[in-house]
CSV table of C-alpha atoms in Angstrom, one decimal:
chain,number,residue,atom,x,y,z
A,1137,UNK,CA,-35.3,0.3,19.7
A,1138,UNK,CA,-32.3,2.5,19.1
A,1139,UNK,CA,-32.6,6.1,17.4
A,1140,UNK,CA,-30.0,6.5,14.6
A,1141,UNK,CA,-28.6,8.2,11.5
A,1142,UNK,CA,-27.2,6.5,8.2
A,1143,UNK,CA,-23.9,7.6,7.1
A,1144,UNK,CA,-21.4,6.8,4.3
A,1145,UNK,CA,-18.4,8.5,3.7
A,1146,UNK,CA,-17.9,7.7,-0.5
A,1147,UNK,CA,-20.9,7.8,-3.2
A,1148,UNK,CA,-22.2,4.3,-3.4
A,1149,UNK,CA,-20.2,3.2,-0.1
A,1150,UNK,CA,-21.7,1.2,3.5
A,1151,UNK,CA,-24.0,2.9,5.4
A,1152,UNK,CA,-23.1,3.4,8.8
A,1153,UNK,CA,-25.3,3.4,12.3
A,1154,UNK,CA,-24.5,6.5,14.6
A,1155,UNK,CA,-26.1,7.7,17.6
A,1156,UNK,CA,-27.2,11.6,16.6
A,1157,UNK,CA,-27.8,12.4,20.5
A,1158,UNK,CA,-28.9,16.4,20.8
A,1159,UNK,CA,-28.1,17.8,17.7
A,1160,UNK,CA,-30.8,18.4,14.9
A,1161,UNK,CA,-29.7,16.2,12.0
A,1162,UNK,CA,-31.2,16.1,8.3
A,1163,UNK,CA,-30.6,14.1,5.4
A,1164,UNK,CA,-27.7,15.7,3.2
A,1165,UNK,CA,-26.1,17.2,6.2
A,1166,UNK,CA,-22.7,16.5,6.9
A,1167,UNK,CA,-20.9,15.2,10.2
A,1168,UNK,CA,-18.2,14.8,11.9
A,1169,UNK,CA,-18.0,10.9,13.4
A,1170,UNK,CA,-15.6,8.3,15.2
A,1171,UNK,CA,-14.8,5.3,13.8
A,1172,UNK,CA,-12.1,2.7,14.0
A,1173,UNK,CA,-10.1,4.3,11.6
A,1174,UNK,CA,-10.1,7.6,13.7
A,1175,UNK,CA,-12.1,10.8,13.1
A,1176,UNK,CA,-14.2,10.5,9.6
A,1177,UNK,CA,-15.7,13.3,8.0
A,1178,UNK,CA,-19.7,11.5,6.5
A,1179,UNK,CA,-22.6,12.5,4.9
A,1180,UNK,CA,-25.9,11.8,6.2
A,1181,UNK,CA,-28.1,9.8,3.9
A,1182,UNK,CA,-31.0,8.9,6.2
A,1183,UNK,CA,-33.0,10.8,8.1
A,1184,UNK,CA,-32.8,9.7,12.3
A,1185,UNK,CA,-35.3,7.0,12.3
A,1186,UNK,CA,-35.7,3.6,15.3
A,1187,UNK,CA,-34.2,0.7,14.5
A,1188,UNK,CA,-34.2,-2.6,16.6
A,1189,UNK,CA,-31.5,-3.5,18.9
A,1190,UNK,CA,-30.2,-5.9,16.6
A,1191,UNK,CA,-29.9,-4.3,13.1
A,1192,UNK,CA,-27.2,-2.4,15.5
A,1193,UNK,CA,-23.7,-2.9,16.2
A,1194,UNK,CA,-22.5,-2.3,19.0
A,1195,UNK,CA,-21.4,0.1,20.8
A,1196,UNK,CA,-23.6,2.3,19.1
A,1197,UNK,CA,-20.7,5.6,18.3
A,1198,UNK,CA,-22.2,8.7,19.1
A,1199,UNK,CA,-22.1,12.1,16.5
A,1200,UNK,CA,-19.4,14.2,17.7
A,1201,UNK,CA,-20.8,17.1,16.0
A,1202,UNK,CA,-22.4,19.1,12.7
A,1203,UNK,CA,-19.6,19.6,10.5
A,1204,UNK,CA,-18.6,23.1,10.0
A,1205,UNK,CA,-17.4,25.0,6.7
A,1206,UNK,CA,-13.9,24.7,8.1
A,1207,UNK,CA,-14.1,20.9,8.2
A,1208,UNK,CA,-16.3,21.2,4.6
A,1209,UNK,CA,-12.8,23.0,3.2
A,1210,UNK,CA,-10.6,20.5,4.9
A,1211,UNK,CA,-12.4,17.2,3.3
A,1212,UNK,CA,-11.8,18.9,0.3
A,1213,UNK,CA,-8.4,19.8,0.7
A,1214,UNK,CA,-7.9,16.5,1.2
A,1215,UNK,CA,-9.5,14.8,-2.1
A,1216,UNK,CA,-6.3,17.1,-3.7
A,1217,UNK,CA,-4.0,15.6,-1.5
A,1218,UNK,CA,-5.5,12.2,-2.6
A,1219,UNK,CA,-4.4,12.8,-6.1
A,1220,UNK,CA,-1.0,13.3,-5.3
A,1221,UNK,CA,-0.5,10.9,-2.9
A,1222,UNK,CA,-2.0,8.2,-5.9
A,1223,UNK,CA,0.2,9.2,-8.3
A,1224,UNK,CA,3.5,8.9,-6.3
A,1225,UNK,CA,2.7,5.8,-4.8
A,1226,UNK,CA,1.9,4.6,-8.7
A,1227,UNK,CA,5.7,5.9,-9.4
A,1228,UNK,CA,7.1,3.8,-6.9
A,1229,UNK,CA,5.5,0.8,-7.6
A,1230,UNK,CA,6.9,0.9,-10.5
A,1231,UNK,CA,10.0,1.7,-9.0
A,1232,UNK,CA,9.8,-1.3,-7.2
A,1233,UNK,CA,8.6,-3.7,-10.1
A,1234,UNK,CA,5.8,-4.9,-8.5
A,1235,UNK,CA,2.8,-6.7,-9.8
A,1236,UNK,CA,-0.3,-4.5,-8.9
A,1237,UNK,CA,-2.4,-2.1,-9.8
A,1238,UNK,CA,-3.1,0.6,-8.0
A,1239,UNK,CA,-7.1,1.8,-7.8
A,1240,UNK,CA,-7.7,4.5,-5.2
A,1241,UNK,CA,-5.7,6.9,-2.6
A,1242,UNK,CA,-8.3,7.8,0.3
A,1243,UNK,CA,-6.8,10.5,3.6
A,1244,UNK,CA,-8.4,10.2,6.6
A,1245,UNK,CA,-10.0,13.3,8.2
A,1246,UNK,CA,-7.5,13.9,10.4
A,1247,UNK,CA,-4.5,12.8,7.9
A,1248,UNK,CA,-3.3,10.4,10.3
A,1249,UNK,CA,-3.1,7.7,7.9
A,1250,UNK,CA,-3.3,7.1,4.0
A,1251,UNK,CA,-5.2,4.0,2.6
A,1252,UNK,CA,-3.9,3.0,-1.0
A,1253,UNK,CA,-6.2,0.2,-2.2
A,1254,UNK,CA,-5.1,-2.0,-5.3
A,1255,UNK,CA,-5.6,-5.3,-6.8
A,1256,UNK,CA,-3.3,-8.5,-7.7
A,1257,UNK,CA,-3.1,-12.0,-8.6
A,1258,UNK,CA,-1.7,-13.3,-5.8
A,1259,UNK,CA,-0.3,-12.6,-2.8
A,1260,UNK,CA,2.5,-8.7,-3.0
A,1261,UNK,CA,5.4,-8.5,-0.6
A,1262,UNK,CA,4.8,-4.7,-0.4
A,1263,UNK,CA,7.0,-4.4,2.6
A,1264,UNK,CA,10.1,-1.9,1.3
A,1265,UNK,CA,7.6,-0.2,-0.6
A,1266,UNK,CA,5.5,0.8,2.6
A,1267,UNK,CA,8.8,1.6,4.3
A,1268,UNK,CA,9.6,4.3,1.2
A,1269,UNK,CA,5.7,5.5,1.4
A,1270,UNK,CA,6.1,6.2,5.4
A,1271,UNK,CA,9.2,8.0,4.5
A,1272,UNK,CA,8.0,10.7,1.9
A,1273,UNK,CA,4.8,11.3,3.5
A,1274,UNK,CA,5.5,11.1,7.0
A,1275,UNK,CA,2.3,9.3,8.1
A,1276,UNK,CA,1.1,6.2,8.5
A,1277,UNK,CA,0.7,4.1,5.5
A,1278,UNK,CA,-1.8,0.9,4.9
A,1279,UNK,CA,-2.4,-0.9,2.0
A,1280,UNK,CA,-5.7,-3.1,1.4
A,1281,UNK,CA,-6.1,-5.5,-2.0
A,1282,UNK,CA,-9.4,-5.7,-3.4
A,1283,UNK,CA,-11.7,-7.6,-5.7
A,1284,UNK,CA,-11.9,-7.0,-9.0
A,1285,UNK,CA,-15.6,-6.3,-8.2
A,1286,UNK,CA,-14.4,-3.7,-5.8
A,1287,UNK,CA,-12.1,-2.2,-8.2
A,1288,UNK,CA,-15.3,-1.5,-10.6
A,1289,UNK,CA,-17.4,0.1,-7.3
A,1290,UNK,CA,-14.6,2.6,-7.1
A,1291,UNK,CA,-13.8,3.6,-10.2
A,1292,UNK,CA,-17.4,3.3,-11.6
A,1293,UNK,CA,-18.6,3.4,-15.2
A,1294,UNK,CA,-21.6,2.4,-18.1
A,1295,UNK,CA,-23.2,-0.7,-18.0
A,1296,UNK,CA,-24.8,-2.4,-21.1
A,1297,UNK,CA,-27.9,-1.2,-20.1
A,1298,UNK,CA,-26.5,2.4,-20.7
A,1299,UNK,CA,-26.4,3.5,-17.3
A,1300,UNK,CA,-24.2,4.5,-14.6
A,1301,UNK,CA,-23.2,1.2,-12.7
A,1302,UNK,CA,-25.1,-0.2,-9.8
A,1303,UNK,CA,-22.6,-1.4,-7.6
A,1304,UNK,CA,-21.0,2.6,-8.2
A,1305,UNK,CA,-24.4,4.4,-8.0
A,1306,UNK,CA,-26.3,3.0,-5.1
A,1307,UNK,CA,-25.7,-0.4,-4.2
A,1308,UNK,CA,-23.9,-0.7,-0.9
A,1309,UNK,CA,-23.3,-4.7,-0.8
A,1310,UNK,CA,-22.2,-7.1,-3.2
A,1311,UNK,CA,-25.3,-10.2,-2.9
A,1312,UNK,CA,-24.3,-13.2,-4.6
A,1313,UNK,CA,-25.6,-13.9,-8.1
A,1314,UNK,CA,-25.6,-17.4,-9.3
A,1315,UNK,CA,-26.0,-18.9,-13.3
A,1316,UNK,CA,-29.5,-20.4,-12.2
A,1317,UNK,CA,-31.0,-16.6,-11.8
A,1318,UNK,CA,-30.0,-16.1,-15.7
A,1319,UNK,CA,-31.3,-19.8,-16.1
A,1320,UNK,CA,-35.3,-18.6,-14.6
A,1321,UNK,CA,-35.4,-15.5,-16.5
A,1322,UNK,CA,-34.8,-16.9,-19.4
A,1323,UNK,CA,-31.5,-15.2,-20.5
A,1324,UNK,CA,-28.8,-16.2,-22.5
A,1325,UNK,CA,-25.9,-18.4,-20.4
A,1326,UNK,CA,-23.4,-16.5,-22.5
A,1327,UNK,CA,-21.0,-15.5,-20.4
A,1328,UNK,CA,-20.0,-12.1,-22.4
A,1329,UNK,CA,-24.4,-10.8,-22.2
A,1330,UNK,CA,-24.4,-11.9,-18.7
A,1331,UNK,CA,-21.5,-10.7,-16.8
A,1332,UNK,CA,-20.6,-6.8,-16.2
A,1333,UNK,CA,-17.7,-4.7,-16.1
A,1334,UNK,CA,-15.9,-6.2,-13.8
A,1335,UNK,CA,-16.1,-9.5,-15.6
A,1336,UNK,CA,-18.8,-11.2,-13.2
A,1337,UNK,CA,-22.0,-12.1,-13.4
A,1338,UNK,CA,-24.2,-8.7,-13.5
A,1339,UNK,CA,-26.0,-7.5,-10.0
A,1340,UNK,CA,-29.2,-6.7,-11.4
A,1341,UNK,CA,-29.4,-10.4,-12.3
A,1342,UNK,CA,-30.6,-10.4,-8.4
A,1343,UNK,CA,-33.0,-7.4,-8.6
A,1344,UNK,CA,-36.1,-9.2,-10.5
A,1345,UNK,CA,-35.0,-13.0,-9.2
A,1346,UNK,CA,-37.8,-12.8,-6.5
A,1347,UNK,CA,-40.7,-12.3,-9.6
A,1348,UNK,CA,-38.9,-14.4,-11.5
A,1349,UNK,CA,-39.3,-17.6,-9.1
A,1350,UNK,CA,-43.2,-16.5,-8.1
A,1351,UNK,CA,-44.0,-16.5,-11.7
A,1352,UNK,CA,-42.2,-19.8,-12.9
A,1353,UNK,CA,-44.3,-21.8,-10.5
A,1354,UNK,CA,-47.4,-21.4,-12.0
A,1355,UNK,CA,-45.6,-22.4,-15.4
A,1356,UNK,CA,-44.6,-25.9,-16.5
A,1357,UNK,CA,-41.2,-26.5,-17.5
A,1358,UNK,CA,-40.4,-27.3,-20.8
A,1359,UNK,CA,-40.5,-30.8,-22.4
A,1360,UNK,CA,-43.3,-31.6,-19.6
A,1361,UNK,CA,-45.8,-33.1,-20.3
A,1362,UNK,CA,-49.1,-31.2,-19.9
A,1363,UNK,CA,-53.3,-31.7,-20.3
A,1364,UNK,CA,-54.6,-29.1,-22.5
A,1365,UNK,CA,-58.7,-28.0,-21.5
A,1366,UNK,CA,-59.9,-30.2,-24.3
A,1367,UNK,CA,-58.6,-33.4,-22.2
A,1368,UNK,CA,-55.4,-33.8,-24.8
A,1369,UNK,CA,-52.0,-34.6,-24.0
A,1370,UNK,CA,-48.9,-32.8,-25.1
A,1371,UNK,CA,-45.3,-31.8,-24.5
A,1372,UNK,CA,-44.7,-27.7,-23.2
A,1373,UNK,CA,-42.9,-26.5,-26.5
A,1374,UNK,CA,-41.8,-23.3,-24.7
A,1375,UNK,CA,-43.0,-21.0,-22.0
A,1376,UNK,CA,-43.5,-16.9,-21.8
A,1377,UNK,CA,-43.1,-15.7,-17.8
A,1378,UNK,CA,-43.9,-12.6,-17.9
A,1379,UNK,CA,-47.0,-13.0,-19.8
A,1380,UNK,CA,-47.8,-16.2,-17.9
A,1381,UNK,CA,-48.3,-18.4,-21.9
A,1382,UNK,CA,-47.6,-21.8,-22.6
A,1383,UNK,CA,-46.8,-23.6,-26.3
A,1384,UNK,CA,-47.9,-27.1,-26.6
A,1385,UNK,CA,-47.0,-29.2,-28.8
A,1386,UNK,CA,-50.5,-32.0,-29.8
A,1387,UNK,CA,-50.5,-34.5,-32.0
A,1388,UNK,CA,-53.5,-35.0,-33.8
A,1389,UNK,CA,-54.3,-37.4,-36.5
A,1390,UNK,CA,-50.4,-38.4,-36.7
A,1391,UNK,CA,-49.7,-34.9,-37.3
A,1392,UNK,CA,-48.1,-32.6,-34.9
A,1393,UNK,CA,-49.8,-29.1,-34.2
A,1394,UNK,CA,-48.8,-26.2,-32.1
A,1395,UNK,CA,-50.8,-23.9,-29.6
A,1396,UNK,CA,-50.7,-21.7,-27.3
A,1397,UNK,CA,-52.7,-21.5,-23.9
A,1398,UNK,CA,-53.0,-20.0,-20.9
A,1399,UNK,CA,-50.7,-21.3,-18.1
A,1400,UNK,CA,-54.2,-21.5,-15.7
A,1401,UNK,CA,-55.7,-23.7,-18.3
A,1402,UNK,CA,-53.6,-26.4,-18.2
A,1403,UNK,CA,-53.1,-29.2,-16.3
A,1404,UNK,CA,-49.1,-30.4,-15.1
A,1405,UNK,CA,-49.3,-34.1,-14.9
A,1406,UNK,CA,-46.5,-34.3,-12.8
A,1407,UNK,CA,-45.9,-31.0,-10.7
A,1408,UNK,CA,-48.6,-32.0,-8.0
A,1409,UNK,CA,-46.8,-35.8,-7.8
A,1410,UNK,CA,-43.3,-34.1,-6.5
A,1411,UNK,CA,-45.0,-32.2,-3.8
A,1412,UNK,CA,-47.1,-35.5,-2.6
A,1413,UNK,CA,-43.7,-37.6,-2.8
A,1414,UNK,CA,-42.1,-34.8,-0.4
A,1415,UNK,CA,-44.7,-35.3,2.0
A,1416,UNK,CA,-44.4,-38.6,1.8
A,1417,UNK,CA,-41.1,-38.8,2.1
A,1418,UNK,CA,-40.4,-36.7,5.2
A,1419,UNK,CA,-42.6,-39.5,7.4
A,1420,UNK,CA,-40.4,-42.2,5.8
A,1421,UNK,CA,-36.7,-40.3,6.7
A,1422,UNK,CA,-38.8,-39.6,10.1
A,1423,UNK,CA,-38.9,-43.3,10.3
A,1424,UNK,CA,-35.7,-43.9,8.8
A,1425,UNK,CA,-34.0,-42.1,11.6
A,1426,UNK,CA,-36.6,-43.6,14.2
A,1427,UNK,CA,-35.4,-47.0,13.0
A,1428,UNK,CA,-31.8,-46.1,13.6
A,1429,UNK,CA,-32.0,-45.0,16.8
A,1430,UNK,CA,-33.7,-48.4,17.7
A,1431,UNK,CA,-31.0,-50.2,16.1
A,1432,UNK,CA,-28.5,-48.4,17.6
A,1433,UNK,CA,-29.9,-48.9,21.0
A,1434,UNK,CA,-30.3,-52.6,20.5
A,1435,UNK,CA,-26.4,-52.6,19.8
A,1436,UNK,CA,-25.9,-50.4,22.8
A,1437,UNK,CA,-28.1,-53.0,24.9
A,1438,UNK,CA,-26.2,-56.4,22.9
A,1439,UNK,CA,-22.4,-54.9,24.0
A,1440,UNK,CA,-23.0,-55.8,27.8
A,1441,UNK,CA,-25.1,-59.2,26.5
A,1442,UNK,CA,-21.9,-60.2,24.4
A,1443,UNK,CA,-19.9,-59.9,28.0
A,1444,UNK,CA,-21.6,-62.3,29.8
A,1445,UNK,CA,-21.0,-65.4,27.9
A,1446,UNK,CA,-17.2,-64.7,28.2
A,1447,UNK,CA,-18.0,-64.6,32.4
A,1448,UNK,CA,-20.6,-67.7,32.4
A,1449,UNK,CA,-17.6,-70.0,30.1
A,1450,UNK,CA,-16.1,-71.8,33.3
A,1451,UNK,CA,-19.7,-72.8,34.3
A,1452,UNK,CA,-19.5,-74.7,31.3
A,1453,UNK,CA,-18.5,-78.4,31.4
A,1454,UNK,CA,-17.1,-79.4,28.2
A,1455,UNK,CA,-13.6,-77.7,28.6
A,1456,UNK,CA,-13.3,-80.1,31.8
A,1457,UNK,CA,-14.5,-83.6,30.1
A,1458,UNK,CA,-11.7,-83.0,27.7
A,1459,UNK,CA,-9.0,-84.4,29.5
A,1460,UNK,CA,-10.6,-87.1,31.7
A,1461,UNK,CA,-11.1,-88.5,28.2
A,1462,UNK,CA,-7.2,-88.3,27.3
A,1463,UNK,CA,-5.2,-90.4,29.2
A,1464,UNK,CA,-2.1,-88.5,28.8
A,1465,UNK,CA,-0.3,-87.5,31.7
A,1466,UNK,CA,-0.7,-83.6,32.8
A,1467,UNK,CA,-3.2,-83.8,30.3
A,1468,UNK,CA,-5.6,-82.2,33.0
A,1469,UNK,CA,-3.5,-79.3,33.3
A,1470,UNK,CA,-3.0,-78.5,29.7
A,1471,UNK,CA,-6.4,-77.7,29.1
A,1472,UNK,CA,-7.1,-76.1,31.8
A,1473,UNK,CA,-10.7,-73.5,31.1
A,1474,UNK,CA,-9.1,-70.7,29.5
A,1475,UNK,CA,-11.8,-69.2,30.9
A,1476,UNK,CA,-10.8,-69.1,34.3
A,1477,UNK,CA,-7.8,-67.0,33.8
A,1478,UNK,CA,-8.0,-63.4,33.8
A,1479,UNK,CA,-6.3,-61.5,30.7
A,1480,UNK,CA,-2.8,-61.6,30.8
A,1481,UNK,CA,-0.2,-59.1,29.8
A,1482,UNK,CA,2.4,-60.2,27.4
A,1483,UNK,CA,5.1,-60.5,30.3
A,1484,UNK,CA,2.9,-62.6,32.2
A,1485,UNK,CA,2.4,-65.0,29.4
A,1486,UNK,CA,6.2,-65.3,28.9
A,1487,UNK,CA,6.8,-66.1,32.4
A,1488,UNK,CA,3.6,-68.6,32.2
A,1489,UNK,CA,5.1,-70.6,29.4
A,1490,UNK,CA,8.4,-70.5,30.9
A,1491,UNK,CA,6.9,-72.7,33.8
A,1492,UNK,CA,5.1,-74.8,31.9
A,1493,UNK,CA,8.6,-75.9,29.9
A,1494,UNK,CA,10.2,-76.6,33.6
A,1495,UNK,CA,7.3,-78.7,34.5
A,1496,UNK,CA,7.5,-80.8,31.4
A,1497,UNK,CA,11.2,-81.3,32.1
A,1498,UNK,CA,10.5,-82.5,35.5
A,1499,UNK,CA,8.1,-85.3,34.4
A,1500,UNK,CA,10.5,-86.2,31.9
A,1501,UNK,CA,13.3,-86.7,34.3
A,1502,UNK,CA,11.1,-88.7,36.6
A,1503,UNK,CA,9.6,-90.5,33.9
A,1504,UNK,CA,13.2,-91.6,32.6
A,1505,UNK,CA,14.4,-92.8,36.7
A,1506,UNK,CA,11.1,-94.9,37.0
A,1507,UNK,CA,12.1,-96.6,33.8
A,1508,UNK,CA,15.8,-97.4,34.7
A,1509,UNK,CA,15.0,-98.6,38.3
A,1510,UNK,CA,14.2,-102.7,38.2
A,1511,UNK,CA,12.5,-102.4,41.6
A,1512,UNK,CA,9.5,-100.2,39.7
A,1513,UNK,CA,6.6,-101.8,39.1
A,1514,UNK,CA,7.1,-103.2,35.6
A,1515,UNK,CA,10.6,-104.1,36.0
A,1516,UNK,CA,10.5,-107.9,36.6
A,1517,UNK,CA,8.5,-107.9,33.1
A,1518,UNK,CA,11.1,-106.4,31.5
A,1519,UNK,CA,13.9,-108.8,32.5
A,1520,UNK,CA,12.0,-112.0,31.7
């Protein structure tokens, strides 16, 4: 467990971890703190509580010390110097005919550097206009693009609802909202009810999603098919969360009636078969996957089987009863167990044919001086 303070340095922004050492800290105070863009001047909104180790980033930055009424006058000496810095930086963007908006102008503490944030389609070659920055206000100068959602958190505003906005006012973290959270609460999917300000779908679609999903699963949905207490059968017309009511449609004596009942009362046909067909099913994928691991060892065990035949083929006798059948000569050699030879590179099988073509011309040249000598076996025959 690590002892801390929250900080933020803007209204609505990140709260930040620091070690408050020795000093006696309250909520509301403000102090003076080391970050990674240099020395920050923050406002404490937590008191010093233990947090675990892993809620905490490290190196956990200490305080460097209760800030004074001298720092209180610079900070705001600052926010003046903020204005002006915006509005000449807005001048020479359009200067420079560039395609961005500007949003915000923050100092740091220490003035070492100006942050202009701003927002754009694409992608802003900002280069010459950083060089001209650097060069009237003789600091460093670093320009950030933002979201549009970010643009709304820092210039704020009125929601529908008539109240200041949540991402301005006191959230500190966008979490993502989907179409299916406007989908359980029953909300209309259009888009211009259900998106804010800044043109997305609204963040307090995710404040009520957790009730929202606890109540809908005592609740059929609708065109199910649901038993009513009297043992009928009918169709869910439509469905009230929050005061846990279901419409179902009978019929009864061909005629089709409407009422309403308690969502304990009925019965959902099939909302218990899904959760019996998922517990079935995770014993089948078990053995789904246990039956292809066993076929996938029996391949592993067949690859050195499928090896052997190729060794055990000059055992076998068939390659070598060819040519004692075929009385050609060299027969014997020509079919020779292909078995017996190891593999061959291309360049040996070149050079093997190569000899096999002399050989054949040898014979044939023999074969031709038997035939023209008379003393041959064969040659009296010939002359008679």
């Amino acid at each position: 467990m690590a002892r801390v303070i929250g900080v933020n340095f803007r209204a609505g922004g990140k709260i930040y971890y620091f070690d408050p050492v020795q000093f006696e800290i309250h909520k509301g105070d403000h102090v003076i703190v080391e970050t990674s863009r240099g020395i920050e001047y923050g406002r404490v909104v937590c008191d010093p509580k233990e947090v675990p180790d892993k809620e905490v980033t490290a190196p956990l930055k200490p305080v460097l010390r209760p800030a004074t009424q001298r720092d209180t006058e610079q900070a705001e000496d600052n926010k003046q110097k903020e204005e002006e810095a915006f509005k000449k930086c807005r001048q020479m963007i359009f200067d420079h005919k560039l395609d961005m908006k500007l949003i915000d102008a923050e100092y740091t503490f220490d003035n070492g550097k100006i942050l202009f944030y701003f927002t754009a389609d694409g992608r802003v070659d900002f280069r010459d206009l950083v060089k001209d920055l650097a060069a009237v206000f003789k600091t460093r100068i670093e320009l950030r693009q933002v979201g549009v959602r970010d643009e709304t958190k820092v210039l704020g505003g009125i929601g529908v609802c008539g109240r200041e906005l949540c991402c301005h006012s006191y959230l500190t973290d966008f979490a993502p909202v989907s179409i299916k959270m406007a989908k359980e609460q029953n909300l209309s999917l259009n888009p211009t009810k259900i998106s804010g300000v800044c043109g997305r779908l609204m963040c307090c679609l995710n404040n009520e999603e957790e009730t929202y999903e606890e109540l809908n699963k005592h609740l059929p949905k609708v065109g199910e098919e649901v038993i009513t207490p009297d043992g009928d059968s009918g169709m869910a017309a439509s469905v009230n969360v929050l005061r846990q009511t279901v419409k179902v449609l009978l019929e009864i004596d061909d005629e089709k009636e409407l009422k309403e009942y308690r969502a304990d009362e009925l019965t959902f046909t099939h909302r218990k078969k899904p959760k019996k067909a998922k517990e079935d099913q995770q014993p089948k994928a078990e053995k789904q996957q246990d039956n292809q691991g066993g076929e996938r060892r029996k391949q592993d065990k067949q690859k050195p089987e499928n090896k052997q035949p190729q060794e055990r083929q000059p055992q076998e006798k068939q390659p070598q009863e060819r040519p004692a059948q075929d009385g050609q000569k060299g027969g014997g050699k020509r079919h020779d167990n292909p078995g017996n030879r190891k593999p061959q590179v291309d360049g040996e099988v070149k050079a093997e044919n190569e000899g096999k073509k002399r050989n054949r011309r040898f014979r044939n040249r023999q074969n031709k001086g038997q035939n023209e000598n008379p003393e041959n076996a064969g040659g009296g025959k010939q002359h008679e």
